[in-house]
Amino acid sequence: MAGERLAQGLKGLADERVDHRFKALPPDAEGLTVGELAAQRRNLFHGGFTTPVLALSAESVEHNLAVMETYATRHGLAFAPHGKTCMAPQLFARQLEHGAWGITAAVPHQVRVYRAYGIQRIFLANEVVDPAALRWLARELDADPDFHLICYVDSLRGIELMDTALREAGATRPVDVVVELGAGEGARTGVRTGTECLELADAIAGVDTLRLVGIAGYEGEVPDPTPERVAAWLRRLVALTVEFDKAGRFADLDRIVISAGGSAWFDTVSEVFAEIPELSAPALKLLRSGAYVSHDDGHYRRITPFNRVPEEGALEPAFRLWAQVVSRPTPQQAFLNAGKRDAAYDLDLPQAQVVRSGRDGTVRPADGITVTGLSDQHAWIATESAGALEVGDWVGLGLSHPCTSFDKWQLIPLAEADGTVTDFVRTFF
């Protein structure tokens, strides 16, 4: 049933009409469905696409999906990749096909998107205190006995708000919750001490609208992180889980959830989670890394755990933003027609990687070409020689930070290495 709902949702995406809402798509494709346009297998460079155009490498996306599936399986981890990275049901489907247990969300709106496409297992990595969202969640849980959601709690007031809203909604199924352990003083959300965790567990036990199923947190917020500091915090997470289990707080569960894992420290998560002793029920060791699906050419290239454990695999940057030179006012300066509205720039500026000649389509490395700044619709380029670029050339840019790359584009061509576009990835931000 869930698979049918997802398949039907994806078909609906393919049936959507191409029009002015979607940047860079060929003007002569207006009126075609997305599926019809994909079936034409147009070329990104001479198939009518306008610049700037963001593309995903079909080969790199498939490679990254396979690498993380293998990694999770090898280390005995369940995998719920964070869907807020891409907010793309087509990629969710691919992740599930590659063994994902479910998909992680950050806010209730994202859960609504997931449910619209039939995602049956959702880990909501936040405390939900919005009564409207809780009323909707109660209805969704009541309507579908196979829908499984887990969310954070990290405050007594949050538990009170959740209980009140769920009771007023007439919820018939309790919401599964995990206590969120904060990563330390100055970190983001989550309770700071074991005593506070016990207080929350007691409060959860006192209501029938919530059910405690485990402990979770986010090691990426450990202050001044090193492998040793991150491992120490993860061992606190494990110790708390063991303590709760010995106290009988997970009675009658068929699995005990312990969850962590962003995209920077999943190697340390796997090492520490391998130390979890036998519990009263099997441990669901839930990893939530999300940026892997596209990876990047900046921030995540630098911090990926595969830099520390290269024998475990490697991820490939899948994004490339193509823009054209529209102005060459001096031998040292050029401007591209892509800017802040098109390129991620919150962590690093884009990197010029390759130049595709506007005259004959030949491709060369972008040697001596540097992006120095972004305006809304222009990239500022410094060049070392007058012959490095001319008006009309295409420049392929590598991007940093997948999350803010996906959210600038509603429909992203999935292109093979020769530029053949095989599909279009729809996002919902």
CSV table of C-alpha atoms in Angstrom, one decimal:
chain,number,residue,atom,x,y,z
A,1,MET,CA,0.0,0.0,0.0
A,2,ALA,CA,2.8,2.4,1.0
A,3,GLY,CA,4.8,1.5,-2.0
A,4,GLU,CA,1.8,2.1,-4.3
A,5,ARG,CA,1.2,5.5,-2.7
A,6,LEU,CA,4.8,6.5,-3.3
A,7,ALA,CA,4.7,5.2,-6.9
A,8,GLN,CA,1.5,7.1,-7.6
A,9,GLY,CA,3.0,10.3,-6.1
A,10,LEU,CA,6.1,10.0,-8.3
A,11,LYS,CA,3.9,9.5,-11.3
A,12,GLY,CA,2.1,12.7,-10.4
A,13,LEU,CA,5.4,14.5,-10.5
A,14,ALA,CA,6.1,13.1,-13.9
A,15,ASP,CA,2.7,14.3,-15.1
A,16,GLU,CA,3.3,17.9,-14.0
A,17,ARG,CA,3.4,20.4,-16.8
A,18,VAL,CA,6.6,22.3,-17.6
A,19,ASP,CA,6.2,26.1,-17.6
A,20,HIS,CA,7.6,29.4,-16.4
A,21,ARG,CA,7.8,28.2,-12.8
A,22,PHE,CA,10.9,26.1,-13.4
A,23,LYS,CA,14.2,27.8,-14.0
A,24,ALA,CA,16.4,26.9,-16.9
A,25,LEU,CA,14.1,24.5,-18.7
A,26,PRO,CA,13.9,24.7,-22.5
A,27,PRO,CA,11.3,27.4,-23.5
A,28,ASP,CA,10.1,25.2,-26.3
A,29,ALA,CA,9.2,22.4,-23.8
A,30,GLU,CA,6.4,24.5,-22.3
A,31,GLY,CA,3.3,22.4,-22.1
A,32,LEU,CA,5.1,19.1,-22.1
A,33,THR,CA,4.9,17.0,-18.9
A,34,VAL,CA,8.1,16.5,-17.0
A,35,GLY,CA,8.0,12.8,-18.0
A,36,GLU,CA,7.6,13.7,-21.6
A,37,LEU,CA,10.5,16.1,-21.5
A,38,ALA,CA,12.7,13.5,-19.6
A,39,ALA,CA,11.9,10.9,-22.3
A,40,GLN,CA,13.3,13.2,-25.0
A,41,ARG,CA,16.7,12.8,-23.3
A,42,ARG,CA,17.8,16.3,-24.3
A,43,ASN,CA,21.4,17.4,-23.9
A,44,LEU,CA,22.0,20.0,-21.1
A,45,PHE,CA,24.3,22.0,-23.4
A,46,HIS,CA,22.6,22.0,-26.7
A,47,GLY,CA,19.1,20.8,-26.0
A,48,GLY,CA,17.5,24.2,-25.4
A,49,PHE,CA,18.2,24.7,-21.7
A,50,THR,CA,18.9,28.3,-20.6
A,51,THR,CA,21.6,29.4,-18.2
A,52,PRO,CA,22.1,29.4,-15.3
A,53,VAL,CA,21.1,25.7,-14.9
A,54,LEU,CA,21.8,23.5,-11.9
A,55,ALA,CA,22.4,19.8,-12.7
A,56,LEU,CA,22.8,16.7,-10.7
A,57,SER,CA,25.2,14.0,-11.9
A,58,ALA,CA,23.2,10.8,-12.4
A,59,GLU,CA,26.3,8.7,-11.9
A,60,SER,CA,27.4,10.4,-8.7
A,61,VAL,CA,24.0,10.3,-7.1
A,62,GLU,CA,23.8,6.5,-7.7
A,63,HIS,CA,27.4,6.1,-6.5
A,64,ASN,CA,26.6,8.0,-3.2
A,65,LEU,CA,23.4,6.0,-2.6
A,66,ALA,CA,25.3,2.7,-2.9
A,67,VAL,CA,28.3,3.8,-0.8
A,68,MET,CA,26.1,4.8,2.2
A,69,GLU,CA,23.9,1.7,1.8
A,70,THR,CA,27.0,-0.4,2.0
A,71,TYR,CA,28.4,1.5,5.0
A,72,ALA,CA,25.2,1.3,7.0
A,73,THR,CA,24.9,-2.5,6.3
A,74,ARG,CA,28.5,-3.1,7.1
A,75,HIS,CA,28.2,-1.4,10.5
A,76,GLY,CA,24.8,-2.8,11.5
A,77,LEU,CA,23.1,0.6,11.4
A,78,ALA,CA,19.5,1.4,10.4
A,79,PHE,CA,19.5,4.5,8.2
A,80,ALA,CA,17.0,7.3,8.2
A,81,PRO,CA,18.7,10.0,6.0
A,82,HIS,CA,17.7,13.5,6.7
A,83,GLY,CA,15.3,14.5,4.0
A,84,LYS,CA,15.5,18.3,4.7
A,85,THR,CA,18.7,18.2,2.6
A,86,CYS,CA,16.9,17.7,-0.7
A,87,MET,CA,13.1,17.6,0.1
A,88,ALA,CA,12.8,15.5,-3.1
A,89,PRO,CA,10.4,12.5,-3.1
A,90,GLN,CA,12.2,11.0,-6.0
A,91,LEU,CA,15.5,10.9,-4.0
A,92,PHE,CA,13.6,9.6,-0.9
A,93,ALA,CA,12.3,6.7,-3.1
A,94,ARG,CA,15.9,6.0,-4.2
A,95,GLN,CA,17.1,6.1,-0.6
A,96,LEU,CA,14.4,3.6,0.4
A,97,GLU,CA,15.4,1.4,-2.5
A,98,HIS,CA,18.9,1.5,-1.2
A,99,GLY,CA,17.9,0.1,2.2
A,100,ALA,CA,16.9,3.2,4.2
A,101,TRP,CA,14.7,2.4,7.3
A,102,GLY,CA,12.8,5.6,6.8
A,103,ILE,CA,13.4,9.4,6.3
A,104,THR,CA,14.3,12.0,8.9
A,105,ALA,CA,12.5,15.4,9.0
A,106,ALA,CA,13.1,18.6,10.9
A,107,VAL,CA,9.7,20.3,11.0
A,108,PRO,CA,6.0,19.2,10.7
A,109,HIS,CA,5.7,20.7,7.2
A,110,GLN,CA,8.3,18.3,6.0
A,111,VAL,CA,6.4,15.4,7.6
A,112,ARG,CA,3.4,16.5,5.6
A,113,VAL,CA,5.4,16.4,2.4
A,114,TYR,CA,6.7,12.9,3.2
A,115,ARG,CA,3.2,11.6,4.0
A,116,ALA,CA,1.8,13.0,0.8
A,117,TYR,CA,4.2,10.6,-0.9
A,118,GLY,CA,3.5,7.6,1.4
A,119,ILE,CA,6.7,7.6,3.5
A,120,GLN,CA,5.8,5.2,6.3
A,121,ARG,CA,8.6,5.6,8.8
A,122,ILE,CA,9.6,9.2,9.8
A,123,PHE,CA,12.1,10.3,12.4
A,124,LEU,CA,11.2,13.9,13.4
A,125,ALA,CA,14.4,15.4,14.9
A,126,ASN,CA,12.6,18.2,16.8
A,127,GLU,CA,10.2,18.7,19.6
A,128,VAL,CA,6.7,19.4,18.2
A,129,VAL,CA,4.7,22.0,20.3
A,130,ASP,CA,2.5,23.5,17.6
A,131,PRO,CA,-1.1,22.4,18.4
A,132,ALA,CA,-2.2,22.6,14.7
A,133,ALA,CA,0.6,20.2,13.7
A,134,LEU,CA,-0.1,17.9,16.6
A,135,ARG,CA,-3.8,17.7,15.7
A,136,TRP,CA,-2.8,16.8,12.1
A,137,LEU,CA,-0.3,14.3,13.3
A,138,ALA,CA,-3.0,12.6,15.6
A,139,ARG,CA,-5.3,12.3,12.6
A,140,GLU,CA,-2.6,10.9,10.4
A,141,LEU,CA,-1.6,8.3,13.0
A,142,ASP,CA,-5.2,7.3,13.6
A,143,ALA,CA,-5.9,7.0,9.9
A,144,ASP,CA,-2.9,4.7,9.1
A,145,PRO,CA,-2.0,2.0,11.5
A,146,ASP,CA,1.2,1.3,9.5
A,147,PHE,CA,2.5,4.9,9.8
A,148,HIS,CA,5.3,5.1,12.3
A,149,LEU,CA,6.7,8.4,13.5
A,150,ILE,CA,9.3,9.1,16.2
A,151,CYS,CA,10.0,12.6,17.5
A,152,TYR,CA,12.1,14.4,20.1
A,153,VAL,CA,11.2,15.7,23.5
A,154,ASP,CA,13.5,18.0,25.4
A,155,SER,CA,11.4,19.9,27.9
A,156,LEU,CA,8.7,19.4,30.5
A,157,ARG,CA,6.7,22.2,28.9
A,158,GLY,CA,7.0,20.5,25.6
A,159,ILE,CA,5.6,17.3,27.0
A,160,GLU,CA,2.7,19.3,28.5
A,161,LEU,CA,1.9,21.0,25.2
A,162,MET,CA,2.1,17.7,23.3
A,163,ASP,CA,-0.2,15.9,25.8
A,164,THR,CA,-2.8,18.7,25.8
A,165,ALA,CA,-3.0,19.0,22.0
A,166,LEU,CA,-3.1,15.2,21.5
A,167,ARG,CA,-5.8,14.7,24.1
A,168,GLU,CA,-7.9,17.5,22.7
A,169,ALA,CA,-7.5,16.0,19.2
A,170,GLY,CA,-8.8,12.7,20.6
A,171,ALA,CA,-5.7,10.8,19.6
A,172,THR,CA,-6.1,7.0,19.8
A,173,ARG,CA,-2.4,6.2,19.2
A,174,PRO,CA,0.4,7.5,21.4
A,175,VAL,CA,3.2,9.4,19.7
A,176,ASP,CA,6.5,7.6,20.0
A,177,VAL,CA,9.2,9.9,21.5
A,178,VAL,CA,12.9,9.9,22.3
A,179,VAL,CA,14.5,12.1,24.9
A,180,GLU,CA,17.0,14.4,23.2
A,181,LEU,CA,20.3,14.6,25.0
A,182,GLY,CA,22.1,17.9,24.2
A,183,ALA,CA,25.6,17.8,23.0
A,184,GLY,CA,27.0,20.1,25.7
A,185,GLU,CA,26.9,23.7,27.0
A,186,GLY,CA,26.4,26.1,24.2
A,187,ALA,CA,25.1,23.4,21.9
A,188,ARG,CA,21.8,23.6,20.2
A,189,THR,CA,18.7,21.8,21.5
A,190,GLY,CA,18.4,18.9,24.0
A,191,VAL,CA,18.6,18.6,27.7
A,192,ARG,CA,22.0,19.0,29.3
A,193,THR,CA,22.1,16.6,32.2
A,194,GLY,CA,21.1,13.0,33.0
A,195,THR,CA,18.9,14.3,35.8
A,196,GLU,CA,16.9,16.3,33.4
A,197,CYS,CA,16.5,13.3,31.1
A,198,LEU,CA,15.1,11.3,34.0
A,199,GLU,CA,12.6,14.0,34.8
A,200,LEU,CA,11.4,13.9,31.1
A,201,ALA,CA,11.1,10.2,31.2
A,202,ASP,CA,9.0,10.4,34.4
A,203,ALA,CA,6.8,13.0,32.8
A,204,ILE,CA,6.3,10.9,29.6
A,205,ALA,CA,5.4,7.9,31.8
A,206,GLY,CA,2.7,10.0,33.4
A,207,VAL,CA,0.7,10.6,30.2
A,208,ASP,CA,-0.9,8.1,27.8
A,209,THR,CA,-0.5,10.3,24.7
A,210,LEU,CA,3.2,9.7,24.4
A,211,ARG,CA,5.4,6.5,24.5
A,212,LEU,CA,9.1,6.6,25.3
A,213,VAL,CA,11.0,4.5,22.8
A,214,GLY,CA,14.6,5.6,23.2
A,215,ILE,CA,17.3,8.3,23.4
A,216,ALA,CA,18.8,10.5,20.6
A,217,GLY,CA,20.9,13.5,19.9
A,218,TYR,CA,23.1,15.2,17.4
A,219,GLU,CA,26.9,14.8,17.9
A,220,GLY,CA,27.5,17.6,15.3
A,221,GLU,CA,26.9,20.1,18.0
A,222,VAL,CA,29.6,18.9,20.4
A,223,PRO,CA,31.6,22.0,21.2
A,224,ASP,CA,35.1,22.1,19.7
A,225,PRO,CA,34.6,18.6,18.2
A,226,THR,CA,37.4,16.1,18.0
A,227,PRO,CA,37.0,12.3,17.5
A,228,GLU,CA,37.6,11.9,21.2
A,229,ARG,CA,35.1,14.5,22.3
A,230,VAL,CA,32.4,13.3,20.0
A,231,ALA,CA,33.0,9.7,21.1
A,232,ALA,CA,32.8,10.7,24.8
A,233,TRP,CA,29.4,12.4,24.2
A,234,LEU,CA,28.1,9.4,22.2
A,235,ARG,CA,29.1,7.1,25.1
A,236,ARG,CA,27.0,9.3,27.4
A,237,LEU,CA,24.1,8.7,25.0
A,238,VAL,CA,24.7,4.9,25.1
A,239,ALA,CA,25.1,4.9,28.9
A,240,LEU,CA,21.9,6.8,29.4
A,241,THR,CA,20.1,4.3,27.1
A,242,VAL,CA,21.5,1.4,29.2
A,243,GLU,CA,20.5,3.1,32.4
A,244,PHE,CA,16.9,3.7,31.2
A,245,ASP,CA,16.7,0.1,30.0
A,246,LYS,CA,17.8,-1.3,33.3
A,247,ALA,CA,15.2,0.9,35.1
A,248,GLY,CA,12.5,-0.8,33.0
A,249,ARG,CA,11.6,2.4,31.1
A,250,PHE,CA,11.6,0.5,27.7
A,251,ALA,CA,9.3,-2.3,28.9
A,252,ASP,CA,7.2,-4.0,26.2
A,253,LEU,CA,9.1,-2.5,23.3
A,254,ASP,CA,10.1,-4.6,20.3
A,255,ARG,CA,13.1,-2.4,19.7
A,256,ILE,CA,14.9,0.4,21.6
A,257,VAL,CA,15.8,3.4,19.5
A,258,ILE,CA,19.3,5.0,19.9
A,259,SER,CA,19.9,7.7,17.2
A,260,ALA,CA,22.6,10.1,16.2
A,261,GLY,CA,24.6,10.8,13.1
A,262,GLY,CA,25.0,13.8,10.9
A,263,SER,CA,27.3,13.9,7.9
A,264,ALA,CA,30.5,14.8,9.7
A,265,TRP,CA,30.9,12.1,12.4
A,266,PHE,CA,29.1,9.0,11.3
A,267,ASP,CA,32.3,7.0,11.6
A,268,THR,CA,32.5,7.8,15.3
A,269,VAL,CA,28.8,7.0,15.7
A,270,SER,CA,29.3,3.6,14.1
A,271,GLU,CA,32.3,2.9,16.4
A,272,VAL,CA,30.5,3.8,19.6
A,273,PHE,CA,27.2,2.2,18.6
A,274,ALA,CA,29.1,-1.0,18.0
A,275,GLU,CA,29.8,-1.0,21.8
A,276,ILE,CA,26.1,-1.0,22.8
A,277,PRO,CA,25.6,-4.0,25.1
A,278,GLU,CA,22.7,-6.3,24.9
A,279,LEU,CA,19.5,-4.6,26.0
A,280,SER,CA,16.0,-5.9,26.9
A,281,ALA,CA,15.0,-5.5,23.3
A,282,PRO,CA,17.1,-5.2,20.1
A,283,ALA,CA,18.6,-1.8,19.6
A,284,LEU,CA,17.6,0.2,16.5
A,285,LYS,CA,20.8,2.0,15.9
A,286,LEU,CA,19.5,4.8,13.7
A,287,LEU,CA,21.9,7.0,11.6
A,288,ARG,CA,20.5,10.2,10.1
A,289,SER,CA,23.2,11.6,7.8
A,290,GLY,CA,21.6,13.4,4.8
A,291,ALA,CA,24.1,15.4,2.8
A,292,TYR,CA,25.7,12.4,1.3
A,293,VAL,CA,23.1,12.0,-1.5
A,294,SER,CA,24.6,14.9,-3.4
A,295,HIS,CA,27.7,15.6,-1.3
A,296,ASP,CA,29.5,18.8,-2.4
A,297,ASP,CA,32.7,20.5,-3.5
A,298,GLY,CA,33.3,22.5,-0.3
A,299,HIS,CA,32.2,22.0,3.3
A,300,TYR,CA,31.2,18.4,3.1
A,301,ARG,CA,34.2,17.4,1.0
A,302,ARG,CA,36.3,18.8,3.8
A,303,ILE,CA,34.5,17.2,6.8
A,304,THR,CA,33.3,13.8,5.4
A,305,PRO,CA,34.3,10.9,7.7
A,306,PHE,CA,35.5,9.1,4.6
A,307,ASN,CA,38.6,11.4,4.8
A,308,ARG,CA,39.4,9.6,8.0
A,309,VAL,CA,38.4,6.1,6.8
A,310,PRO,CA,39.1,6.1,3.1
A,311,GLU,CA,39.1,2.3,3.0
A,312,GLU,CA,35.4,2.5,3.8
A,313,GLY,CA,34.6,4.3,0.5
A,314,ALA,CA,34.3,7.8,-0.9
A,315,LEU,CA,31.5,10.2,-1.8
A,316,GLU,CA,31.4,12.2,-5.1
A,317,PRO,CA,30.1,15.7,-5.5
A,318,ALA,CA,27.0,15.5,-7.7
A,319,PHE,CA,26.1,19.1,-8.2
A,320,ARG,CA,27.3,21.4,-10.9
A,321,LEU,CA,25.9,24.9,-11.6
A,322,TRP,CA,26.4,26.0,-15.2
A,323,ALA,CA,26.4,29.7,-15.9
A,324,GLN,CA,27.5,31.8,-18.9
A,325,VAL,CA,29.9,34.7,-19.2
A,326,VAL,CA,27.7,37.7,-19.9
A,327,SER,CA,30.2,40.5,-19.4
A,328,ARG,CA,34.0,40.8,-19.8
A,329,PRO,CA,34.7,44.4,-18.9
A,330,THR,CA,38.5,44.1,-18.3
A,331,PRO,CA,41.1,41.4,-18.9
A,332,GLN,CA,41.1,40.6,-15.2
A,333,GLN,CA,37.3,40.6,-14.6
A,334,ALA,CA,34.3,38.7,-15.9
A,335,PHE,CA,30.7,38.2,-14.8
A,336,LEU,CA,28.5,35.1,-15.0
A,337,ASN,CA,24.7,35.1,-15.1
A,338,ALA,CA,24.3,33.2,-11.8
A,339,GLY,CA,24.3,34.6,-8.3
A,340,LYS,CA,22.8,34.3,-4.8
A,341,ARG,CA,19.4,33.3,-6.2
A,342,ASP,CA,21.0,30.3,-8.0
A,343,ALA,CA,24.1,29.2,-6.0
A,344,ALA,CA,24.6,28.1,-2.4
A,345,TYR,CA,26.9,30.7,-0.7
A,346,ASP,CA,26.2,30.4,3.1
A,347,LEU,CA,29.3,28.3,3.8
A,348,ASP,CA,31.7,28.9,0.8
A,349,LEU,CA,31.6,30.7,-2.5
A,350,PRO,CA,31.2,28.5,-5.6
A,351,GLN,CA,34.4,27.2,-7.2
A,352,ALA,CA,35.0,27.5,-11.0
A,353,GLN,CA,35.9,24.0,-12.1
A,354,VAL,CA,35.6,23.8,-15.9
A,355,VAL,CA,35.0,26.0,-18.9
A,356,ARG,CA,33.0,24.9,-21.9
A,357,SER,CA,33.7,27.0,-24.9
A,358,GLY,CA,30.8,29.0,-26.3
A,359,ARG,CA,32.3,28.6,-29.7
A,360,ASP,CA,32.9,24.9,-30.2
A,361,GLY,CA,31.8,23.1,-26.9
A,362,THR,CA,35.3,22.0,-26.0
A,363,VAL,CA,35.9,21.7,-22.2
A,364,ARG,CA,39.0,22.7,-20.3
A,365,PRO,CA,39.9,23.2,-16.7
A,366,ALA,CA,39.1,26.5,-15.2
A,367,ASP,CA,42.7,27.4,-14.4
A,368,GLY,CA,43.3,30.9,-13.2
A,369,ILE,CA,39.5,31.6,-12.8
A,370,THR,CA,38.2,32.4,-9.3
A,371,VAL,CA,34.8,33.4,-8.0
A,372,THR,CA,35.3,36.3,-5.8
A,373,GLY,CA,31.8,37.3,-4.9
A,374,LEU,CA,28.1,37.0,-5.7
A,375,SER,CA,25.4,39.5,-6.4
A,376,ASP,CA,21.8,38.5,-6.7
A,377,GLN,CA,22.1,37.4,-10.3
A,378,HIS,CA,25.8,37.7,-11.1
A,379,ALA,CA,29.0,35.9,-10.1
A,380,TRP,CA,32.1,38.1,-9.9
A,381,ILE,CA,35.0,36.4,-11.6
A,382,ALA,CA,38.7,37.2,-11.4
A,383,THR,CA,40.9,36.0,-14.2
A,384,GLU,CA,44.6,35.7,-14.5
A,385,SER,CA,44.7,36.2,-18.3
A,386,ALA,CA,42.7,37.9,-21.0
A,387,GLY,CA,42.3,34.7,-22.8
A,388,ALA,CA,40.9,32.7,-19.9
A,389,LEU,CA,37.2,33.5,-20.7
A,390,GLU,CA,35.1,35.2,-23.4
A,391,VAL,CA,31.5,36.2,-23.5
A,392,GLY,CA,29.3,33.2,-24.2
A,393,ASP,CA,31.5,30.6,-22.5
A,394,TRP,CA,29.9,28.3,-20.0
A,395,VAL,CA,31.5,27.9,-16.6
A,396,GLY,CA,30.8,24.8,-14.5
A,397,LEU,CA,30.7,25.7,-10.8
A,398,GLY,CA,31.2,23.4,-7.8
A,399,LEU,CA,29.0,24.3,-4.8
A,400,SER,CA,29.3,24.0,-1.1
A,401,HIS,CA,26.4,23.0,1.2
A,402,PRO,CA,23.8,20.7,-0.4
A,403,CYS,CA,20.9,21.9,1.7
A,404,THR,CA,21.0,25.5,0.3
A,405,SER,CA,21.7,24.2,-3.2
A,406,PHE,CA,18.6,22.1,-3.4
A,407,ASP,CA,16.3,24.8,-2.0
A,408,LYS,CA,17.0,27.3,-4.8
A,409,TRP,CA,15.7,25.0,-7.5
A,410,GLN,CA,12.3,23.4,-7.8
A,411,LEU,CA,13.2,21.1,-10.8
A,412,ILE,CA,16.7,19.9,-11.2
A,413,PRO,CA,17.9,18.1,-14.3
A,414,LEU,CA,19.6,14.7,-13.6
A,415,ALA,CA,22.3,14.5,-16.3
A,416,GLU,CA,24.7,11.8,-17.4
A,417,ALA,CA,28.3,12.5,-17.9
A,418,ASP,CA,27.8,13.5,-21.6
A,419,GLY,CA,25.1,16.0,-20.6
A,420,THR,CA,22.1,13.7,-21.5
A,421,VAL,CA,19.3,14.6,-19.2
A,422,THR,CA,17.5,11.5,-18.0
A,423,ASP,CA,15.1,12.8,-15.4
A,424,PHE,CA,14.2,15.9,-13.4
A,425,VAL,CA,14.3,16.0,-9.5
A,426,ARG,CA,11.4,17.9,-8.0
A,427,THR,CA,12.0,19.7,-4.6
A,428,PHE,CA,9.5,21.0,-2.1
A,429,PHE,CA,10.8,23.8,0.1
